[in-house]
Coordinates of C-alpha atoms in Angstrom, one line a residue:
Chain A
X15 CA 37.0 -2.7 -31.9
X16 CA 34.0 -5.1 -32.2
X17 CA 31.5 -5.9 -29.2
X18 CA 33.6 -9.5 -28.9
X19 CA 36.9 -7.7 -29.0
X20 CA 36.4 -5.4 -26.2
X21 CA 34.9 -8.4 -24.5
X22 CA 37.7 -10.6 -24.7
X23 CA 40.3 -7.8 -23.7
X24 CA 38.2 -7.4 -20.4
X25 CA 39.3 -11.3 -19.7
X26 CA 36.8 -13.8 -18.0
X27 CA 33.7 -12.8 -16.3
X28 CA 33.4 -13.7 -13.0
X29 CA 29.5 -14.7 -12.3
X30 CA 28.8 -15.4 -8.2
X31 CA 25.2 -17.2 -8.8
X32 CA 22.4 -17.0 -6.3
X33 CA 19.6 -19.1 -6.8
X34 CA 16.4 -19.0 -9.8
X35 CA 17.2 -19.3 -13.2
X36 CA 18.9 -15.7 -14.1
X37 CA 21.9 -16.3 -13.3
X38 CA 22.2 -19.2 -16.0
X39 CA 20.4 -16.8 -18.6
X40 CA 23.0 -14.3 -18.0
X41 CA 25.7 -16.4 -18.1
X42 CA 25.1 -17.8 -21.6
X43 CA 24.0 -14.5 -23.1
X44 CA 27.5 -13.4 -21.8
X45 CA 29.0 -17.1 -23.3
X46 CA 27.1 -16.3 -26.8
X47 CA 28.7 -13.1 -27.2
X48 CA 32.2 -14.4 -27.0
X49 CA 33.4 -13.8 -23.2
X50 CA 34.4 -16.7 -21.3
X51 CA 32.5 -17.1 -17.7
X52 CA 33.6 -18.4 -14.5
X53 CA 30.7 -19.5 -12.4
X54 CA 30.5 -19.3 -8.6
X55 CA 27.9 -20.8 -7.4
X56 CA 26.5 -20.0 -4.0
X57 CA 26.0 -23.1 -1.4
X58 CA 22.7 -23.0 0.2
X59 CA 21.2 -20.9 -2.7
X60 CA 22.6 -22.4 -6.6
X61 CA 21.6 -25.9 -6.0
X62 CA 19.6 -27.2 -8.5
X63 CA 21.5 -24.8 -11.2
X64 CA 22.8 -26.6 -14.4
X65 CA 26.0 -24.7 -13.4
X66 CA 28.1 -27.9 -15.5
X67 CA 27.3 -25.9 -18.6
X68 CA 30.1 -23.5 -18.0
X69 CA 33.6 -23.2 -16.0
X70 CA 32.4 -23.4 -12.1
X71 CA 33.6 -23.7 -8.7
X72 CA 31.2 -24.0 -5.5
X73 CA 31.6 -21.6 -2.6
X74 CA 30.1 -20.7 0.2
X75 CA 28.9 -17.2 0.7
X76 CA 31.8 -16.5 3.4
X77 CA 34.6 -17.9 1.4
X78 CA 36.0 -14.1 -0.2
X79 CA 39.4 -15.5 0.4
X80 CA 38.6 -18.4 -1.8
X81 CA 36.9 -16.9 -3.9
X82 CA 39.5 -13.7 -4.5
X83 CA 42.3 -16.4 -5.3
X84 CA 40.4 -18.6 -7.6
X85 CA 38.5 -15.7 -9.4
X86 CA 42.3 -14.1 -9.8
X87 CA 43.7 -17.7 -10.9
X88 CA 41.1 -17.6 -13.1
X89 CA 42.3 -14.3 -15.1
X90 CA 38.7 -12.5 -13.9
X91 CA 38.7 -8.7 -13.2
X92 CA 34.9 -8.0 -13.8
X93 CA 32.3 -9.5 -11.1
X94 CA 28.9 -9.7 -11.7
X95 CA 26.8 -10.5 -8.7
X96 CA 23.3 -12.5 -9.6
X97 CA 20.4 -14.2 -8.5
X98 CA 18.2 -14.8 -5.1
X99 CA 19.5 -14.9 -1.7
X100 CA 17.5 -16.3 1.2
X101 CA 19.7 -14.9 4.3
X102 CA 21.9 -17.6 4.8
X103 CA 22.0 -19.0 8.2
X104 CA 25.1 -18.4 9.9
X105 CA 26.2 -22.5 9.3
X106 CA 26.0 -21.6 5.6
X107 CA 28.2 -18.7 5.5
X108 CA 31.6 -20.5 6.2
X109 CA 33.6 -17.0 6.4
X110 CA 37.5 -17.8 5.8
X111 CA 40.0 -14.8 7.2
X112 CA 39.5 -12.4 4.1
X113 CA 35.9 -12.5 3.9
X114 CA 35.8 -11.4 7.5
X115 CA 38.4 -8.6 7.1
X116 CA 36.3 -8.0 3.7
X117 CA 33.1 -7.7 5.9
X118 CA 34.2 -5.8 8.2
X119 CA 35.6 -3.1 5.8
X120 CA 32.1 -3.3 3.5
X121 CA 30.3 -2.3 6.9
X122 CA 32.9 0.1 7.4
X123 CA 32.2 1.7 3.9
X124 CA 28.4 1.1 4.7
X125 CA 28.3 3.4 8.1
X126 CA 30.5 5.7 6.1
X127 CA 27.2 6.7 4.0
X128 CA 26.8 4.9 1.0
X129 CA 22.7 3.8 0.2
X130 CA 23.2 0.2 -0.2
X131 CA 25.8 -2.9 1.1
X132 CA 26.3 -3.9 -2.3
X133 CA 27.8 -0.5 -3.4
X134 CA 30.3 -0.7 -0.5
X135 CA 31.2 -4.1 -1.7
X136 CA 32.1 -2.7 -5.3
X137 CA 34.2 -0.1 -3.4
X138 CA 35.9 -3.0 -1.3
X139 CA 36.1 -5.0 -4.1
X140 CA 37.9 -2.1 -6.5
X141 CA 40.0 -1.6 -3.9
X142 CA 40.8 -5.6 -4.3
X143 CA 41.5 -4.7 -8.4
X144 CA 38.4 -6.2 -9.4
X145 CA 35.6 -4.0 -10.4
X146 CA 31.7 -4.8 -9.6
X147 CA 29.3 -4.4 -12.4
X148 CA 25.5 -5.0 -12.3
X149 CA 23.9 -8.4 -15.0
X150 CA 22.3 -5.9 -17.2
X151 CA 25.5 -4.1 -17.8
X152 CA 27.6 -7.6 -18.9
X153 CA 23.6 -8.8 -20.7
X154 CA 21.7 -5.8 -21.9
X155 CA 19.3 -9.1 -23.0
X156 CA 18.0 -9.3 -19.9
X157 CA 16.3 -5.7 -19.6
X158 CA 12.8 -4.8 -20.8
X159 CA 12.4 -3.5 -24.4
X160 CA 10.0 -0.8 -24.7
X161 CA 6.8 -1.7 -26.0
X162 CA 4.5 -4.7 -25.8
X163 CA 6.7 -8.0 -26.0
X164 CA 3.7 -10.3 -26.6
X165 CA 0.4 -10.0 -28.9
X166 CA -1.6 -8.0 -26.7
X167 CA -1.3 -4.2 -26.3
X168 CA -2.4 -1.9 -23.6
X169 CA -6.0 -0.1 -24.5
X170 CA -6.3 3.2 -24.5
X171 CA -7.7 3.6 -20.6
X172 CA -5.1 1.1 -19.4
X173 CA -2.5 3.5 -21.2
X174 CA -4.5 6.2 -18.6
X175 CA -4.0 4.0 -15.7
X176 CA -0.6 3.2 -16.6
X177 CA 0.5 7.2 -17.0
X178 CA -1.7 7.6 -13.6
X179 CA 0.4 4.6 -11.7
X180 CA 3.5 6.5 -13.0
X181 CA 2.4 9.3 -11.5
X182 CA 1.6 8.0 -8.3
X183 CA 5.4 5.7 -7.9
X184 CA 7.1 9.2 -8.7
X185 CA 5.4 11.1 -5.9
X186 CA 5.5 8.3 -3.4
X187 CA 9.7 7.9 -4.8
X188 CA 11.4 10.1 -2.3
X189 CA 10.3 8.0 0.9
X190 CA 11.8 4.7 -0.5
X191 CA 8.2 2.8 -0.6
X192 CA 7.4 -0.3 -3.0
X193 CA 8.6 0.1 -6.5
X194 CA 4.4 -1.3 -7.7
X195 CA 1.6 -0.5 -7.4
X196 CA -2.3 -1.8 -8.9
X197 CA -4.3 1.0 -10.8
X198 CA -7.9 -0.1 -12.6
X199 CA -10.4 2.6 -14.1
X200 CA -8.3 5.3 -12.8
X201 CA -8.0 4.7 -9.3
X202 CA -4.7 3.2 -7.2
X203 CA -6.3 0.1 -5.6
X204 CA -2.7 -1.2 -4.2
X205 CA 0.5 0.2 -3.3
X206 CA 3.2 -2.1 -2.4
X207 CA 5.3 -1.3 0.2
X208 CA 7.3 -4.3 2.2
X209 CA 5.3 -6.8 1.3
X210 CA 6.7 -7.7 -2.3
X211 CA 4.7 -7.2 -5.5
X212 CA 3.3 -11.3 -5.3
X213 CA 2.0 -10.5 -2.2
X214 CA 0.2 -6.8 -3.9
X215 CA -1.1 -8.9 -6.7
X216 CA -2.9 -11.7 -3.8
X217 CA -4.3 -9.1 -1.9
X218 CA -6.2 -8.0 -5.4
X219 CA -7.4 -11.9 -6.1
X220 CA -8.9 -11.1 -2.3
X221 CA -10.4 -7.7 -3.2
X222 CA -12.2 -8.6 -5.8
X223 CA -13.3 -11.6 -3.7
X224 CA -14.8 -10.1 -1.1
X225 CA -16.5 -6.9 -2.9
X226 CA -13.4 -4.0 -2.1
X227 CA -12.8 -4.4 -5.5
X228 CA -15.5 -4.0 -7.6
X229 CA -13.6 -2.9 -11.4
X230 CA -14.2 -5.6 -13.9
X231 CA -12.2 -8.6 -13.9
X232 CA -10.0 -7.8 -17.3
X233 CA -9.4 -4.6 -16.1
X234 CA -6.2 -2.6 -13.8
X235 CA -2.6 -2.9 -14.9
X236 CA 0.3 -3.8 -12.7
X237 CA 2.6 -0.9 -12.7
X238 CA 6.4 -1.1 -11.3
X239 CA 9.0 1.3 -11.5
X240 CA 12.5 1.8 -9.7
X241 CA 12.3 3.8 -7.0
X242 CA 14.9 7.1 -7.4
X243 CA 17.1 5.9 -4.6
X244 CA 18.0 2.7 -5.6
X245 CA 21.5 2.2 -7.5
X246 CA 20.5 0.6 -10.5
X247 CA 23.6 -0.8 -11.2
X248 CA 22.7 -3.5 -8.6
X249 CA 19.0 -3.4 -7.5
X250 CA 16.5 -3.1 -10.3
X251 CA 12.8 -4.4 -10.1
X252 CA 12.2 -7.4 -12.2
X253 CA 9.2 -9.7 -13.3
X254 CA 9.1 -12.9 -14.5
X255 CA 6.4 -15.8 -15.7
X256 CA 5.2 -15.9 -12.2
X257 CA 4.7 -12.1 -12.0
X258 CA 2.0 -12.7 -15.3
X259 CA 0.7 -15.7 -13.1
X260 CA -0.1 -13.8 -10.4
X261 CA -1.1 -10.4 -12.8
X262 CA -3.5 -12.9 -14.8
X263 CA -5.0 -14.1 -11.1
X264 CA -5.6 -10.3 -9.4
X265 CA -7.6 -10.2 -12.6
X266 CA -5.9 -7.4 -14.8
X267 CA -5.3 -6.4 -18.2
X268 CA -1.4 -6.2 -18.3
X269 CA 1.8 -4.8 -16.6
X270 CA 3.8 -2.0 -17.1
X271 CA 7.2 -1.4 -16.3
X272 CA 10.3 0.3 -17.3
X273 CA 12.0 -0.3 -20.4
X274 CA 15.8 -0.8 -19.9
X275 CA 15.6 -0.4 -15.8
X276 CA 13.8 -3.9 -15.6
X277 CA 15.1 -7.0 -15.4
X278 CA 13.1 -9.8 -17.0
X279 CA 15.7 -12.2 -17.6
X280 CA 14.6 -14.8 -20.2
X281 CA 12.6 -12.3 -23.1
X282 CA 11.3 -15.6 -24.8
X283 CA 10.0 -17.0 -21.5
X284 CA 8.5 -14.1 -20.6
X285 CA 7.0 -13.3 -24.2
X286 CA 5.3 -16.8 -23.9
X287 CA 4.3 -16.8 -20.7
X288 CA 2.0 -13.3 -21.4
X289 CA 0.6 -14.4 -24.8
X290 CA -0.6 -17.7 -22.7
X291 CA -2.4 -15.2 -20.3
X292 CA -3.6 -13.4 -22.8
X293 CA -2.3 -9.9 -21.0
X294 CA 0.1 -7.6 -22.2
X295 CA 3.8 -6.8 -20.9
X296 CA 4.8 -3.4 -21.6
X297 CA 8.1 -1.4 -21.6
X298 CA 7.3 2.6 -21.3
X299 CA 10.4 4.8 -21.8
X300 CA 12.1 5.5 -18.6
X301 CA 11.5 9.1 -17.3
X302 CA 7.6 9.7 -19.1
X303 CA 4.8 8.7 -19.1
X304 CA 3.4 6.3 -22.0
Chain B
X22 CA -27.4 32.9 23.4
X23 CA -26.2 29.7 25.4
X24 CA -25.7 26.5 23.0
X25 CA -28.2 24.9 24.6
X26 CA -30.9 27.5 23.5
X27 CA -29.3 27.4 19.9
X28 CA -29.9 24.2 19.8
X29 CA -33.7 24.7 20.7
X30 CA -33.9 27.2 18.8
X31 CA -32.6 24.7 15.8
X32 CA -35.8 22.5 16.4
X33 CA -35.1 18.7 17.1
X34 CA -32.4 16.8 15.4
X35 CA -33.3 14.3 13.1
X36 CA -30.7 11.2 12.9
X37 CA -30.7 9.0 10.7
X38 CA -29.2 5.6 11.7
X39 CA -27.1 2.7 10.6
X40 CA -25.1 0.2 11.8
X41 CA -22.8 -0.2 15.3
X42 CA -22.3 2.1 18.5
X43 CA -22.0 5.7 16.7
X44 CA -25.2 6.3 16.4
X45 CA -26.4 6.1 19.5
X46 CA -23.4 7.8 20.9
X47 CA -24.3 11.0 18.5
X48 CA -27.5 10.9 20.2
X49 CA -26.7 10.7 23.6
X50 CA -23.7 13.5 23.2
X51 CA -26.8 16.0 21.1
X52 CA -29.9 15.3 24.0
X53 CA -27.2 15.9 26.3
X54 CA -26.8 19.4 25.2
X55 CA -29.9 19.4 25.3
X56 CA -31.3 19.1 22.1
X57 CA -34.2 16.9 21.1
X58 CA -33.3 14.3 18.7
X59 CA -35.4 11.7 16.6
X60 CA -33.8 8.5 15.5
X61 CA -35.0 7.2 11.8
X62 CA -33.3 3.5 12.7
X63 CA -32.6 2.1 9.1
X64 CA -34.1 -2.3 8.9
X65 CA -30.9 -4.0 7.8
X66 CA -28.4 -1.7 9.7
X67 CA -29.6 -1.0 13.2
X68 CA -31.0 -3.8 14.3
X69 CA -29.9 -4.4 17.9
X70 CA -29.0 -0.8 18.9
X71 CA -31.1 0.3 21.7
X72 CA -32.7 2.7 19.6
X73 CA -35.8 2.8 22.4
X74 CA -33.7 5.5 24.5
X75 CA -34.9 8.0 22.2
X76 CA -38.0 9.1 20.0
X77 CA -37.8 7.2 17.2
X78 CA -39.6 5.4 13.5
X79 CA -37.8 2.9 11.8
X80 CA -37.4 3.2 7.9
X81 CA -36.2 1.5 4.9
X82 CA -33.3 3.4 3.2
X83 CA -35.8 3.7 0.2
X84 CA -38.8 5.6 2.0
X85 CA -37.3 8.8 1.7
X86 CA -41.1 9.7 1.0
X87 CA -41.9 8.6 4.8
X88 CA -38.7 9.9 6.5
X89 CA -39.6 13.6 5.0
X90 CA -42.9 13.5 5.9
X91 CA -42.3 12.3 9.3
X92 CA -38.9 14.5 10.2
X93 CA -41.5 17.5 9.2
X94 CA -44.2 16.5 11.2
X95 CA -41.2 16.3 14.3
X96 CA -40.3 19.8 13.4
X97 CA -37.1 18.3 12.5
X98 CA -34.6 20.8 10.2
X99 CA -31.4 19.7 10.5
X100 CA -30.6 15.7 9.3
X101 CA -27.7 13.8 10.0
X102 CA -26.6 10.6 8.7
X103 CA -24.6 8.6 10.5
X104 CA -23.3 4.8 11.2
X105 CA -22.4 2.1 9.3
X106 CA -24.1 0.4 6.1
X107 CA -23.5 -2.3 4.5
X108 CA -24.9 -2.0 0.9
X109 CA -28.6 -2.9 1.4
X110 CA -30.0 -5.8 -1.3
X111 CA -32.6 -4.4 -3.5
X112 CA -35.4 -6.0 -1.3
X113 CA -34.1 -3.9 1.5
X114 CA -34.7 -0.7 0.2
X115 CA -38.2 -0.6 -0.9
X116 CA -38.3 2.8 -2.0
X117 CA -41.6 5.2 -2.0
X118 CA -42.0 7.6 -5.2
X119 CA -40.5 10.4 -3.2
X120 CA -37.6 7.7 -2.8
X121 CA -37.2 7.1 -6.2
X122 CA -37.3 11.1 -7.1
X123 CA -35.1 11.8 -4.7
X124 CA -32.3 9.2 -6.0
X125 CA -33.1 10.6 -9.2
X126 CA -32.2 14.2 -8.6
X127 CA -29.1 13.1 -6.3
X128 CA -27.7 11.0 -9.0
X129 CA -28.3 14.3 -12.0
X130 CA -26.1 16.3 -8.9
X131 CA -23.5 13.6 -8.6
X132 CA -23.4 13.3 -12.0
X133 CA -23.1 17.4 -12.8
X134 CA -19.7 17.4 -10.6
X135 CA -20.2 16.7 -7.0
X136 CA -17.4 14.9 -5.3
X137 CA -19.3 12.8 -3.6
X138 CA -22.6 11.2 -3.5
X139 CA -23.4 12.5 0.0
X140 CA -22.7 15.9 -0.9
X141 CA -25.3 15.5 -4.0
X142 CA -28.0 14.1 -1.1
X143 CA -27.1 17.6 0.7
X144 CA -28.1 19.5 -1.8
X145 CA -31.7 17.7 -3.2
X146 CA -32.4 17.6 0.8
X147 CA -31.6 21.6 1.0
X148 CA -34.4 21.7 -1.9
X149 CA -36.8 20.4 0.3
X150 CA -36.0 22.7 3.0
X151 CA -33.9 20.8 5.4
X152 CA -30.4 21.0 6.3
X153 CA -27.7 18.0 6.0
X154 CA -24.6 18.5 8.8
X155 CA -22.1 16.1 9.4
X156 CA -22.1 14.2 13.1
X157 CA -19.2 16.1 14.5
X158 CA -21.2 19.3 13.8
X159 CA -23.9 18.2 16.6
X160 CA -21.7 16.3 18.8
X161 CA -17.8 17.5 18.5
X162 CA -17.1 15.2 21.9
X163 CA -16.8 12.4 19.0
X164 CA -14.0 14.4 17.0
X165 CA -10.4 12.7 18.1
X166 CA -8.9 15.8 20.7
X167 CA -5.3 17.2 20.6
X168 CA -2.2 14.7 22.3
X169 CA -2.3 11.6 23.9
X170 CA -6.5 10.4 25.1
X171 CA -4.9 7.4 27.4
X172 CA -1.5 6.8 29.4
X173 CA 1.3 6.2 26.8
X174 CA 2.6 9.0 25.3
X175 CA 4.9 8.1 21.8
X176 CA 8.4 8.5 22.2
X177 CA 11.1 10.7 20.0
X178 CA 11.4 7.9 17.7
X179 CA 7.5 7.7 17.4
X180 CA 7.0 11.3 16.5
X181 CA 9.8 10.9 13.8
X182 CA 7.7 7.7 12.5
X183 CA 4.3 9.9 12.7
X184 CA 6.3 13.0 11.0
X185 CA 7.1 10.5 7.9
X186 CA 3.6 9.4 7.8
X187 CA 2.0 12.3 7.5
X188 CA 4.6 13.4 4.8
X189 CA 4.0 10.6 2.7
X190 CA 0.0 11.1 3.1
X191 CA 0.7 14.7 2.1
X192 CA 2.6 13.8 -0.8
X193 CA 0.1 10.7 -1.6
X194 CA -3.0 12.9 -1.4
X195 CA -3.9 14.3 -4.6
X196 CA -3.9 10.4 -6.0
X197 CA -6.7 9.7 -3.7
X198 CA -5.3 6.7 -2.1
X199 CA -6.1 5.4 1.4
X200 CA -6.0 7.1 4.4
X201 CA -3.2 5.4 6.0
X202 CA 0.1 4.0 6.3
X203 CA 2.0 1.9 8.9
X204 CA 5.5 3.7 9.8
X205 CA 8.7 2.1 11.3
X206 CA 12.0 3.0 12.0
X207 CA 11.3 5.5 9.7
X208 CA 10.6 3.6 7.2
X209 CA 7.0 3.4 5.4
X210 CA 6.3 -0.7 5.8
X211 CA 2.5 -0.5 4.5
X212 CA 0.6 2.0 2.7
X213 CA -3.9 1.5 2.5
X214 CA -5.2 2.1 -0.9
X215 CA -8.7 -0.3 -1.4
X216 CA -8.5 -2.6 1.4
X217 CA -9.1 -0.9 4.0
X218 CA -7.3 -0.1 7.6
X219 CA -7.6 -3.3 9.5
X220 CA -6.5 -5.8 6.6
X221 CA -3.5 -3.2 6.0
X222 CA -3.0 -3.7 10.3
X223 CA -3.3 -7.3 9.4
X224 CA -0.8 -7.6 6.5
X225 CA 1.5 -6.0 9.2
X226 CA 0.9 -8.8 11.6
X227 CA 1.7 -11.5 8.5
X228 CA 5.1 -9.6 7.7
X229 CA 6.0 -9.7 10.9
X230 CA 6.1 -13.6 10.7
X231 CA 7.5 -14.3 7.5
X232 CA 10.2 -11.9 8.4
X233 CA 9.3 -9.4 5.6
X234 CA 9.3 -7.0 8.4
X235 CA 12.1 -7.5 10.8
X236 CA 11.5 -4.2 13.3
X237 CA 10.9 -5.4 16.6
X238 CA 7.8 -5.8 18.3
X239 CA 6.7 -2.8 19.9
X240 CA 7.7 -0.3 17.4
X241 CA 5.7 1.3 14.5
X242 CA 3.1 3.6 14.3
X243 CA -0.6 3.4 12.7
X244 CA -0.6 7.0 10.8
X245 CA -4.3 8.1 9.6
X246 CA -5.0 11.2 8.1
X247 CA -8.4 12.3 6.1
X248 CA -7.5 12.9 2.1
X249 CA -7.1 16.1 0.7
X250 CA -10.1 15.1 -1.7
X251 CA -13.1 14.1 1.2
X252 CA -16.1 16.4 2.2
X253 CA -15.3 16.2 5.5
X254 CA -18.3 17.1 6.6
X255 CA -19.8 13.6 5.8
X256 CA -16.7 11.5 5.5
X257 CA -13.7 11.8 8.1
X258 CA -11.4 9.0 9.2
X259 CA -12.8 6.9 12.2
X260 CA -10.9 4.9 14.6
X261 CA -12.4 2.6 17.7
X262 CA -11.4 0.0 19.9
X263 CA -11.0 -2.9 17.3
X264 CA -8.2 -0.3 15.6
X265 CA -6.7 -0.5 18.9
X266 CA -6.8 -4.4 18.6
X267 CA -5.6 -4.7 15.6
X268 CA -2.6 -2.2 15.8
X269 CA -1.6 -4.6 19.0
X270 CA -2.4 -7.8 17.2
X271 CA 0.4 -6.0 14.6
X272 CA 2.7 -5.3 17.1
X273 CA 2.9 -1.3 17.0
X274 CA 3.6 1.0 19.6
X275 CA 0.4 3.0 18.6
X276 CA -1.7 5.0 16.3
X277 CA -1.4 9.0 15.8
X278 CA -5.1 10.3 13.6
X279 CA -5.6 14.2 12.7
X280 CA -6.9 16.1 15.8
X281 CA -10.8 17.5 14.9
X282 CA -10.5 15.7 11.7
X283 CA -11.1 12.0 13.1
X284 CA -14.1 10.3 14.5
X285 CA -13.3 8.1 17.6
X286 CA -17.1 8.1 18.1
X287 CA -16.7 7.0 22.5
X288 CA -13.6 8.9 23.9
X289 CA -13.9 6.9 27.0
X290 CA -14.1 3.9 25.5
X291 CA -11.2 4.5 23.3
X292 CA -9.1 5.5 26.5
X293 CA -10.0 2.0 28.2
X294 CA -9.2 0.8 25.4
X295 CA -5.5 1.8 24.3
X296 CA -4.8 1.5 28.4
X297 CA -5.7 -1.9 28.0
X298 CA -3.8 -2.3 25.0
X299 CA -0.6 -0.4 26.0
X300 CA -0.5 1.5 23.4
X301 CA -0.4 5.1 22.9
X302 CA -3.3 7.3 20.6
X303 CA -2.5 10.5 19.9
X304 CA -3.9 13.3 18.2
X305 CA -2.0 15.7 16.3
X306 CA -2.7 19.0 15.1
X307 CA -4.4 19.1 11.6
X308 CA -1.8 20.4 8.1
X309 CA 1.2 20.1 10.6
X310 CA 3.8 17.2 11.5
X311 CA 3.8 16.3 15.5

């Protein structure tokens, strides 16, 4: 049975769309390789979205009820949960009567010891007849190839601060810290933890500013890795143009990350964006270092 | 034999001095025990500490020529080197030809395997027939004590927050990454690789109002432990009443350093301080969790 085949028998993919652009990108790899989507776009987070381009209907994130009955109208078993999410205030979420009993039993499910919200959804949600799968499962496209995607490639020392950053996210994995960190000439200069990787990447720019950092500008890699408890079904680490922005400000040679556990949702975009900085993007086998 | 006729017995006490209240301190806690002491105040770095309390010659950093010949002539054995110093411009060192040997043979030590530049000055200095100890040797009173040093004492859910901190040190250490981490709710919210503790204590007080961090005010722990890697003769973790500021300014419930393996250079000034603050500073017991 080909790849189309299998896809068709699955019916419809259900696609509930936060906000940025991935959740387009992975509706029309999904569209290209001959399964029909269903869009859902999220009030309060989708606007903006050129959702037109495929079968949509607006909800708000409350609206399970509404969203159950049109997604089973719709012949959709598979749901694919995408895309950023500002906490909605509580005028956006507009729960109907089954997304409160639907809330109520995720919590439930939650307290009863699973790692993350979203895997108690899949289990409320299987228990619905549907059955939750992560983007990259429905749109392997979107994950990170090993090896360089653009022209440049990592030296032979940044491949030594890469292996070192590696080291360093794998020790650090069991306490659930920041999945990044910033290595340069063999020393870990920044270790992410709740502040986000953009936020990492300033605090370089402001390193090197004020003398902290003293490792040539050209020099350090960005290197991100999932952490061991997250379920990557639902919750990778992904970059994007801005991450190479922001990489190309702090002043370093490249990024690293994990080839197939990344998300970087548009490969062109992406391959672009680093040959314009003039640093490399690489993918380094998942479970070694490179 | 009493301390205090060790201490005669160990000839004066040549200190040399940079920048802020430590020095001084050291002095005051050594001539106390009665020891002599000479202060070599360093141009560029103690400018404005009351340096006249004690016998004392002003230097350059470079005339290491001129400190030598005058610590002898003070019958002065045993050197230490304490206080804060900025990197001097090249027209602050002016070094003497004893200087310039002197650098020479501590760089071939540094470069021959020493961990650290300060341990390669011990050695060239041991050469010449003097002996280099680290403050806390001469004054211990400036060595952080076991428990609490003001009023608040961390609660249960503190000591779980310190316990974690210290883990993930441990676990950090053989990277030789910073020296702290901020802790809440038992989770690790900020870990200090190059920048230093009080922009890490500031990050805190940012994430706190962008919502990154959403644990309540009043909660959280500063953790700070010497790496497994520093001579901790010369280089131990330091906290002082602007640590104290800055962990309130970030809205913690306090700060927990290694007993005997932290400088908090004026007890009693610490104690005012974290009273002041309402925060609690506690010192645990060194290769154990609280």
């Amino acid at each position: 049975m080909s790849e189309a085949a299998a896809a068709r028998q699955d019916g419809p993919l259900a696609l509930i769309c936060g906000g940025g652009s991935l959740p387009l990108a992975v509706a029309d790899f999904v569209a290209a390789s001959g399964r029909k989507v269903v869009l859902f776009p999220l009030h309060g987070a989708a606007e903006g979205t050129p959702v037109e381009r495929h079968r949509h209907h607006w909800i708000y994130v409350g609206q399970i009820g509404k969203f159950l009955r049109l997604a089973r109208a719709e012949g959709c078993r598979d749901i694919v949960f995408i895309g950023a999410m500002v906490r909605p205030s509580i005028w956006q979420v507009h729960p109907d009567l089954v997304g409160l009993s639907f809330l109520r039993r995720t919590l439930a499910a939650y307290r009863g010891g699973d790692n993350h919200l979203i895997s108690s959804m899949g289990k409320v949600l299987e228990g619905e007849g549907f059955r939750l799968l992560g983007a990259h499962e429905v749109a392997p496209q979107i994950l990170m190839p090993q090896g360089a995607i653009g022209r440049q490639q990592p030296s032979e020392r940044d491949r030594a601060d890469i292996a070192l950053g590696l080291d360093y996210l794998h020790a650090a994995g069991p306490f659930d810290v920041g999945q990044a960190v910033i290595v340069a000439g063999r020393h870990v200069l920044a270790v992410e933890a709740a502040e986000g990787t953009d936020a990492m990447l300033q605090r370089m720019v402001e390193m090197r500013a004020n003398g902290r950092v003293r490792a040539a500008v050209g020099t350090g890699v960005l290197v991100k890795a999932p952490k061991p408890t997250q379920d990557r079904r639902f919750d990778l680490p992904s970059i994007g143009p801005k991450t190479i922005e922001n990489a190309l400000r702090a002043g370093l040679a490249g990024i690293a990350v994990v080839a197939g556990e990344t998300i970087i949702a548009e490969p062109d975009l992406l391959r672009t964006a680093a040959d314009k900085a003039g640093i490399f993007v690489v993918g380094v086998p998942a479970g070694a270092s490179p």
